[in-house]
mmCIF file of C-alpha atoms in Angstrom:
data_model
loop_
_atom_site.group_PDB
_atom_site.id
_atom_site.type_symbol
_atom_site.label_atom_id
_atom_site.label_comp_id
_atom_site.label_asym_id
_atom_site.label_seq_id
_atom_site.Cartn_x
_atom_site.Cartn_y
_atom_site.Cartn_z
ATOM 1 C CA MET H 1 62.073 -31.788 69.365
ATOM 2 C CA ASN H 2 64.068 -28.585 69.524
ATOM 3 C CA GLN H 3 62.904 -25.544 71.383
ATOM 4 C CA ILE H 4 62.258 -22.676 68.996
ATOM 5 C CA GLN H 5 63.910 -19.367 69.797
ATOM 6 C CA SER H 6 61.411 -16.575 70.384
ATOM 7 C CA PRO H 7 61.014 -14.291 67.363
ATOM 8 C CA LEU H 8 62.402 -10.811 67.372
ATOM 9 C CA PRO H 9 59.949 -8.013 68.222
ATOM 10 C CA MET H 10 58.231 -6.674 65.130
ATOM 11 C CA GLU H 11 55.996 -3.796 64.145
ATOM 12 C CA LEU H 12 52.690 -4.430 62.445
ATOM 13 C CA GLU H 13 54.075 -3.039 59.206
ATOM 14 C CA VAL H 14 57.548 -3.897 57.926
ATOM 15 C CA LYS H 15 59.843 -2.733 55.178
ATOM 16 C CA LYS H 16 58.548 -2.778 51.648
ATOM 17 C CA SER H 17 59.141 -5.904 49.610
ATOM 18 C CA ARG H 18 60.825 -5.786 46.213
ATOM 19 C CA GLY H 19 57.452 -5.183 44.612
ATOM 20 C CA GLY H 20 56.967 -2.052 46.683
ATOM 21 C CA GLN H 21 54.074 -3.406 48.740
ATOM 22 C CA ARG H 22 54.139 -3.500 52.503
ATOM 23 C CA LYS H 23 53.518 -6.872 54.104
ATOM 24 C CA THR H 24 50.703 -6.910 56.618
ATOM 25 C CA SER H 25 51.085 -8.424 60.063
ATOM 26 C CA LEU H 26 48.834 -11.334 59.068
ATOM 27 C CA ALA H 27 50.919 -12.049 55.948
ATOM 28 C CA ILE H 28 54.001 -12.136 58.174
ATOM 29 C CA ALA H 29 52.238 -14.373 60.700
ATOM 30 C CA ARG H 30 51.187 -16.759 57.934
ATOM 31 C CA ALA H 31 54.802 -17.340 56.861
ATOM 32 C CA LYS H 32 56.137 -17.543 60.409
ATOM 33 C CA LEU H 33 53.482 -20.017 61.557
ATOM 34 C CA TRP H 34 54.220 -22.265 58.592
ATOM 35 C CA CYS H 35 57.942 -22.162 59.346
ATOM 36 C CA LEU H 36 57.258 -23.041 62.970
ATOM 37 C CA GLU H 37 55.096 -25.975 61.896
ATOM 38 C CA VAL H 38 58.006 -27.268 59.786
ATOM 39 C CA LYS H 39 60.621 -26.735 62.491
ATOM 40 C CA GLU H 40 58.606 -28.627 65.074
ATOM 41 C CA ARG H 41 58.739 -31.738 62.889
ATOM 42 C CA THR H 42 62.518 -32.050 63.103
ATOM 43 C CA ALA H 43 65.610 -31.562 65.229
ATOM 44 C CA LEU H 44 67.495 -30.246 62.176
ATOM 45 C CA PRO H 45 68.863 -26.688 62.396
ATOM 46 C CA TYR H 46 67.765 -24.036 59.949
ATOM 47 C CA LYS H 47 70.961 -24.442 57.881
ATOM 48 C CA ALA H 48 70.185 -28.118 57.334
ATOM 49 C CA LEU H 49 66.656 -27.256 56.203
ATOM 50 C CA ASP H 50 68.105 -24.774 53.713
ATOM 51 C CA GLU H 51 70.398 -27.462 52.330
ATOM 52 C CA MET H 52 67.583 -30.015 52.205
ATOM 53 C CA PHE H 53 65.089 -27.884 50.314
ATOM 54 C CA LEU H 54 66.934 -25.016 48.609
ATOM 55 C CA GLY H 55 69.969 -26.613 46.982
ATOM 56 C CA LYS H 56 70.179 -27.170 43.245
ATOM 57 C CA ASP H 57 71.011 -30.760 44.088
ATOM 58 C CA PRO H 58 69.581 -32.729 47.038
ATOM 59 C CA GLY H 59 71.680 -32.150 50.128
ATOM 60 C CA GLU H 60 73.786 -29.406 48.536
ATOM 61 C CA VAL H 61 76.036 -27.858 51.174
ATOM 62 C CA PHE H 62 76.035 -24.072 51.388
ATOM 63 C CA PHE H 63 79.367 -22.611 52.465
ATOM 64 C CA GLU H 64 77.593 -19.284 52.748
ATOM 65 C CA PRO H 65 74.165 -20.432 53.913
ATOM 66 C CA PRO H 66 71.223 -18.321 52.706
ATOM 67 C CA LYS H 67 69.517 -18.577 56.127
ATOM 68 C CA ALA H 68 66.184 -18.680 54.341
ATOM 69 C CA PHE H 69 64.255 -20.638 56.960
ATOM 70 C CA GLU H 70 65.720 -18.518 59.730
ATOM 71 C CA LYS H 71 64.617 -15.339 57.923
ATOM 72 C CA ILE H 72 61.129 -16.722 57.440
ATOM 73 C CA TRP H 73 60.825 -17.507 61.143
ATOM 74 C CA ARG H 74 62.368 -14.310 62.453
ATOM 75 C CA ARG H 75 60.957 -11.819 59.964
ATOM 76 C CA GLY H 76 58.134 -13.580 58.155
ATOM 77 C CA ILE H 77 59.645 -12.801 54.771
ATOM 78 C CA TYR H 78 61.273 -14.832 52.064
ATOM 79 C CA PRO H 79 63.318 -12.735 49.625
ATOM 80 C CA ARG H 80 63.910 -14.469 46.310
ATOM 81 C CA GLU H 81 67.538 -14.359 45.209
ATOM 82 C CA ALA H 82 69.332 -15.748 42.187
ATOM 83 C CA GLY H 83 70.835 -19.207 42.258
ATOM 84 C CA HIS H 84 69.043 -21.359 44.786
ATOM 85 C CA ARG H 85 66.055 -19.514 46.188
ATOM 86 C CA ARG H 86 62.397 -20.375 45.716
ATOM 87 C CA GLY H 87 59.355 -18.246 46.366
ATOM 88 C CA ILE H 88 57.637 -19.231 49.584
ATOM 89 C CA GLU H 89 54.581 -20.714 47.833
ATOM 90 C CA GLU H 90 56.831 -23.086 45.881
ATOM 91 C CA LEU H 91 58.906 -23.871 48.963
ATOM 92 C CA VAL H 92 55.778 -24.784 50.940
ATOM 93 C CA GLU H 93 54.851 -27.384 48.329
ATOM 94 C CA VAL H 94 58.382 -28.775 48.070
ATOM 95 C CA VAL H 95 58.546 -29.244 51.848
ATOM 96 C CA GLU H 96 55.096 -30.846 51.861
ATOM 97 C CA MET H 97 56.284 -33.568 49.448
ATOM 98 C CA HIS H 98 58.942 -34.761 51.923
ATOM 99 C CA PRO H 99 57.543 -37.698 53.954
ATOM 100 C CA ASP H 100 58.735 -36.196 57.242
ATOM 101 C CA PHE H 101 56.890 -32.915 56.619
ATOM 102 C CA GLN H 102 53.583 -33.992 55.147
ATOM 103 C CA GLY H 103 50.715 -31.932 56.506
ATOM 104 C CA THR H 104 52.758 -28.791 57.111
ATOM 105 C CA SER H 105 51.420 -26.950 54.052
ATOM 106 C CA ILE H 106 47.951 -26.692 55.568
ATOM 107 C CA VAL H 107 49.121 -23.850 57.808
ATOM 108 C CA PHE H 108 50.192 -21.688 54.869
ATOM 109 C CA ASN H 109 47.452 -22.801 52.467
ATOM 110 C CA SER H 110 44.544 -22.715 54.920
ATOM 111 C CA ARG H 111 41.480 -20.818 53.716
ATOM 112 C CA LEU H 112 41.505 -19.140 57.120
ATOM 113 C CA TRP H 113 43.744 -16.456 55.634
ATOM 114 C CA ASP H 114 41.099 -15.701 52.989
ATOM 115 C CA LEU H 115 38.571 -14.777 55.666
ATOM 116 C CA PHE H 116 40.688 -11.858 56.857
ATOM 117 C CA GLU H 117 40.536 -10.315 53.367
ATOM 118 C CA LEU H 118 36.757 -10.402 53.023
ATOM 119 C CA ASN H 119 34.487 -7.386 52.968
ATOM 120 C CA SER H 120 31.339 -9.493 52.833
ATOM 121 C CA ILE H 121 30.187 -13.089 52.544
ATOM 122 C CA SER H 122 26.776 -14.621 51.897
ATOM 123 C CA GLU H 123 25.079 -17.102 54.181
ATOM 124 C CA ALA H 124 25.120 -19.603 51.302
ATOM 125 C CA GLU H 125 28.892 -19.197 50.888
ATOM 126 C CA VAL H 126 29.401 -19.733 54.627
ATOM 127 C CA LEU H 127 27.501 -23.030 54.492
ATOM 128 C CA LYS H 128 29.313 -24.042 51.296
ATOM 129 C CA ARG H 129 32.680 -23.512 52.982
ATOM 130 C CA ILE H 130 31.584 -25.546 56.017
ATOM 131 C CA ASP H 131 30.427 -28.367 53.731
ATOM 132 C CA GLU H 132 33.799 -28.336 51.947
ATOM 133 C CA VAL H 133 35.615 -29.008 55.224
ATOM 134 C CA PHE H 134 33.382 -32.032 55.814
ATOM 135 C CA LEU H 135 33.999 -33.277 52.289
ATOM 136 C CA ASP H 136 37.758 -32.775 52.502
ATOM 137 C CA HIS H 137 37.931 -34.878 55.680
ATOM 138 C CA GLN H 138 35.322 -37.446 54.589
ATOM 139 C CA VAL H 139 33.025 -36.682 57.500
ATOM 140 C CA LYS H 140 29.332 -37.468 56.983
ATOM 141 C CA ARG H 141 27.198 -34.349 56.669
ATOM 142 C CA HIS H 142 23.565 -34.357 57.820
ATOM 143 C CA PRO H 143 20.855 -32.089 56.419
ATOM 144 C CA LEU H 144 20.435 -28.817 58.257
ATOM 145 C CA PRO H 145 17.377 -28.706 60.516
ATOM 146 C CA GLN H 146 14.465 -26.491 59.641
ATOM 147 C CA ILE H 147 14.998 -23.185 61.424
ATOM 148 C CA GLU H 148 12.315 -21.079 59.827
ATOM 149 C CA SER H 149 11.498 -19.068 62.942
ATOM 150 C CA TRP H 150 14.734 -17.087 62.862
ATOM 151 C CA ARG H 151 15.208 -17.349 59.103
ATOM 152 C CA TYR H 152 12.066 -15.314 58.641
ATOM 153 C CA GLY H 153 12.901 -12.857 61.381
ATOM 154 C CA ARG H 154 10.848 -14.265 64.259
ATOM 155 C CA ASN H 155 12.446 -14.502 67.706
ATOM 156 C CA PRO H 156 16.033 -14.373 66.377
ATOM 157 C CA GLU H 157 17.496 -14.039 69.885
ATOM 158 C CA ILE H 158 15.929 -17.329 70.949
ATOM 159 C CA ASP H 159 16.082 -19.533 67.893
ATOM 160 C CA VAL H 160 19.741 -19.238 66.878
ATOM 161 C CA GLN H 161 20.873 -22.608 65.538
ATOM 162 C CA HIS H 162 24.332 -24.002 64.949
ATOM 163 C CA PRO H 163 25.009 -25.288 61.413
ATOM 164 C CA VAL H 164 26.616 -28.473 62.769
ATOM 165 C CA SER H 165 24.991 -31.212 64.821
ATOM 166 C CA PRO H 166 26.656 -32.881 67.856
ATOM 167 C CA LEU H 167 27.128 -36.082 65.841
ATOM 168 C CA GLU H 168 28.864 -34.142 63.102
ATOM 169 C CA MET H 169 31.154 -32.503 65.653
ATOM 170 C CA LEU H 170 32.136 -35.956 66.905
ATOM 171 C CA GLY H 171 32.936 -36.926 63.328
ATOM 172 C CA LEU H 172 35.151 -33.873 62.918
ATOM 173 C CA GLN H 173 36.977 -34.694 66.160
ATOM 174 C CA ALA H 174 37.559 -38.251 64.973
ATOM 175 C CA ALA H 175 38.974 -36.866 61.726
ATOM 176 C CA ASN H 176 41.698 -35.165 63.792
ATOM 177 C CA LEU H 177 41.529 -31.812 62.035
ATOM 178 C CA ASN H 178 44.552 -29.563 62.158
ATOM 179 C CA LYS H 179 44.140 -26.756 64.691
ATOM 180 C CA ILE H 180 44.122 -24.110 61.990
ATOM 181 C CA THR H 181 41.216 -25.896 60.274
ATOM 182 C CA TRP H 182 39.274 -25.884 63.537
ATOM 183 C CA MET H 183 39.783 -22.129 63.774
ATOM 184 C CA TYR H 184 38.635 -21.685 60.190
ATOM 185 C CA LEU H 185 35.450 -23.566 61.053
ATOM 186 C CA THR H 186 34.773 -21.640 64.252
ATOM 187 C CA ILE H 187 34.983 -18.337 62.394
ATOM 188 C CA LEU H 188 32.621 -19.684 59.731
ATOM 189 C CA PHE H 189 30.263 -20.670 62.555
ATOM 190 C CA TYR H 190 30.471 -17.109 63.855
ATOM 191 C CA PHE H 191 29.633 -15.732 60.416
ATOM 192 C CA PHE H 192 26.612 -18.041 60.319
ATOM 193 C CA VAL H 193 25.438 -16.811 63.720
ATOM 194 C CA LYS H 194 26.121 -13.265 62.560
ATOM 195 C CA THR H 195 23.072 -13.529 60.310
ATOM 196 C CA THR H 196 21.001 -13.101 63.486
ATOM 197 C CA ILE H 197 20.664 -10.228 65.899
ATOM 198 C CA ALA H 198 22.288 -12.351 68.605
ATOM 199 C CA ALA H 199 25.609 -12.188 66.781
ATOM 200 C CA ARG H 200 26.011 -8.579 67.862
ATOM 201 C CA SER H 201 26.838 -9.769 71.350
ATOM 202 C CA GLU H 202 30.489 -9.449 72.389
ATOM 203 C CA ARG H 203 30.092 -12.744 74.235
ATOM 204 C CA VAL H 204 29.182 -14.529 70.999
ATOM 205 C CA LEU H 205 32.180 -13.018 69.216
ATOM 206 C CA LYS H 206 34.535 -14.029 72.021
ATOM 207 C CA LEU H 207 33.189 -17.585 72.041
ATOM 208 C CA HIS H 208 34.082 -18.052 68.388
ATOM 209 C CA THR H 209 37.453 -16.297 68.418
ATOM 210 C CA ASP H 210 39.061 -17.485 71.673
ATOM 211 C CA ALA H 211 40.807 -20.362 69.889
ATOM 212 C CA LEU H 212 42.221 -17.976 67.291
ATOM 213 C CA ARG H 213 43.561 -15.665 70.011
ATOM 214 C CA ASP H 214 45.186 -18.567 71.852
ATOM 215 C CA TYR H 215 46.753 -19.900 68.648
ATOM 216 C CA PHE H 216 48.369 -16.595 67.711
ATOM 217 C CA GLU H 217 49.511 -15.751 71.232
ATOM 218 C CA GLU H 218 50.858 -19.210 72.108
ATOM 219 C CA ARG H 219 52.755 -19.495 68.841
ATOM 220 C CA LEU H 220 53.948 -15.937 68.281
ATOM 221 C CA GLY H 221 53.950 -14.265 71.698
ATOM 222 C CA ASP H 222 53.560 -10.475 71.766
ATOM 223 C CA PHE H 223 53.518 -10.288 67.978
ATOM 224 C CA GLY H 224 50.750 -12.879 68.009
ATOM 225 C CA GLN H 225 48.672 -10.636 70.280
ATOM 226 C CA GLU H 226 48.995 -7.829 67.753
ATOM 227 C CA CYS H 227 48.109 -10.173 64.895
ATOM 228 C CA PHE H 228 45.015 -11.387 66.711
ATOM 229 C CA LEU H 229 43.740 -7.846 67.199
ATOM 230 C CA VAL H 230 44.144 -7.209 63.465
ATOM 231 C CA ALA H 231 42.393 -10.499 62.663
ATOM 232 C CA LEU H 232 39.594 -9.760 65.129
ATOM 233 C CA LYS H 233 38.936 -6.369 63.568
ATOM 234 C CA SER H 234 38.816 -7.986 60.135
ATOM 235 C CA ILE H 235 36.318 -10.590 61.315
ATOM 236 C CA GLN H 236 34.096 -7.989 62.964
ATOM 237 C CA ASN H 237 34.021 -5.907 59.793
ATOM 238 C CA VAL H 238 32.875 -8.719 57.515
ATOM 239 C CA GLN H 239 29.279 -8.186 56.464
ATOM 240 C CA VAL H 240 27.362 -11.459 56.305
ATOM 241 C CA ILE H 241 24.544 -11.245 53.784
ATOM 242 C CA ARG H 242 21.420 -12.985 54.973
ATOM 243 C CA VAL H 243 19.019 -13.987 52.189
ATOM 244 C CA PHE H 244 15.370 -14.478 53.012
ATOM 245 C CA GLU H 245 13.468 -17.068 51.035
ATOM 246 C CA ALA H 246 9.737 -17.011 50.430
ATOM 247 C CA PRO H 247 7.827 -19.396 52.725
#
């Protein structure tokens, strides 16, 4: 496996795209992390990846290589040009269909990225999203325990419950979830805990976001640190709507 060259330093905001919109640091990170996931599956250079996935015909040789994969990794952008360029969403799916790169699309398509765009989310939606992860990975889901004491506002600091049992966690581990899916789950767990007073604790926030920080920083270095701070602020600002049911 080839060592990946460290990305060039970047600012949180970059030049405007053709559509006039500025790409956010998290949009850049999303593209770069996907490209890194692809590159770690092969010893092929970027030029060979361009020829494999961007040519009009399979294996088309570019005498003037577009350097598309290199641009995605270094700058997090993918400019569409006439002739043999695809938009990044289409490219992600094309790469995913190759037997050597199956499973790479999850980094770009993860619902983790949706969480950073939220203003609010309901408790029911949090649980629905957690259930969907179980269903997608065919892990048995057990009914949630009765936790009426905090649900009705009594002793919320004491009676905080986790929406996943230890047996379910073992099932998720056996399913060998991609790291980005684990992070998606941990943030959903934080949103669930955020329906209680205890979620205001900085310690609780750190517990559920440490993995996200490590992922960004280990993969993207200094730029990853900046991305994590943006992601953390987004997570903190999400309002989780707690619905009380009649006893």
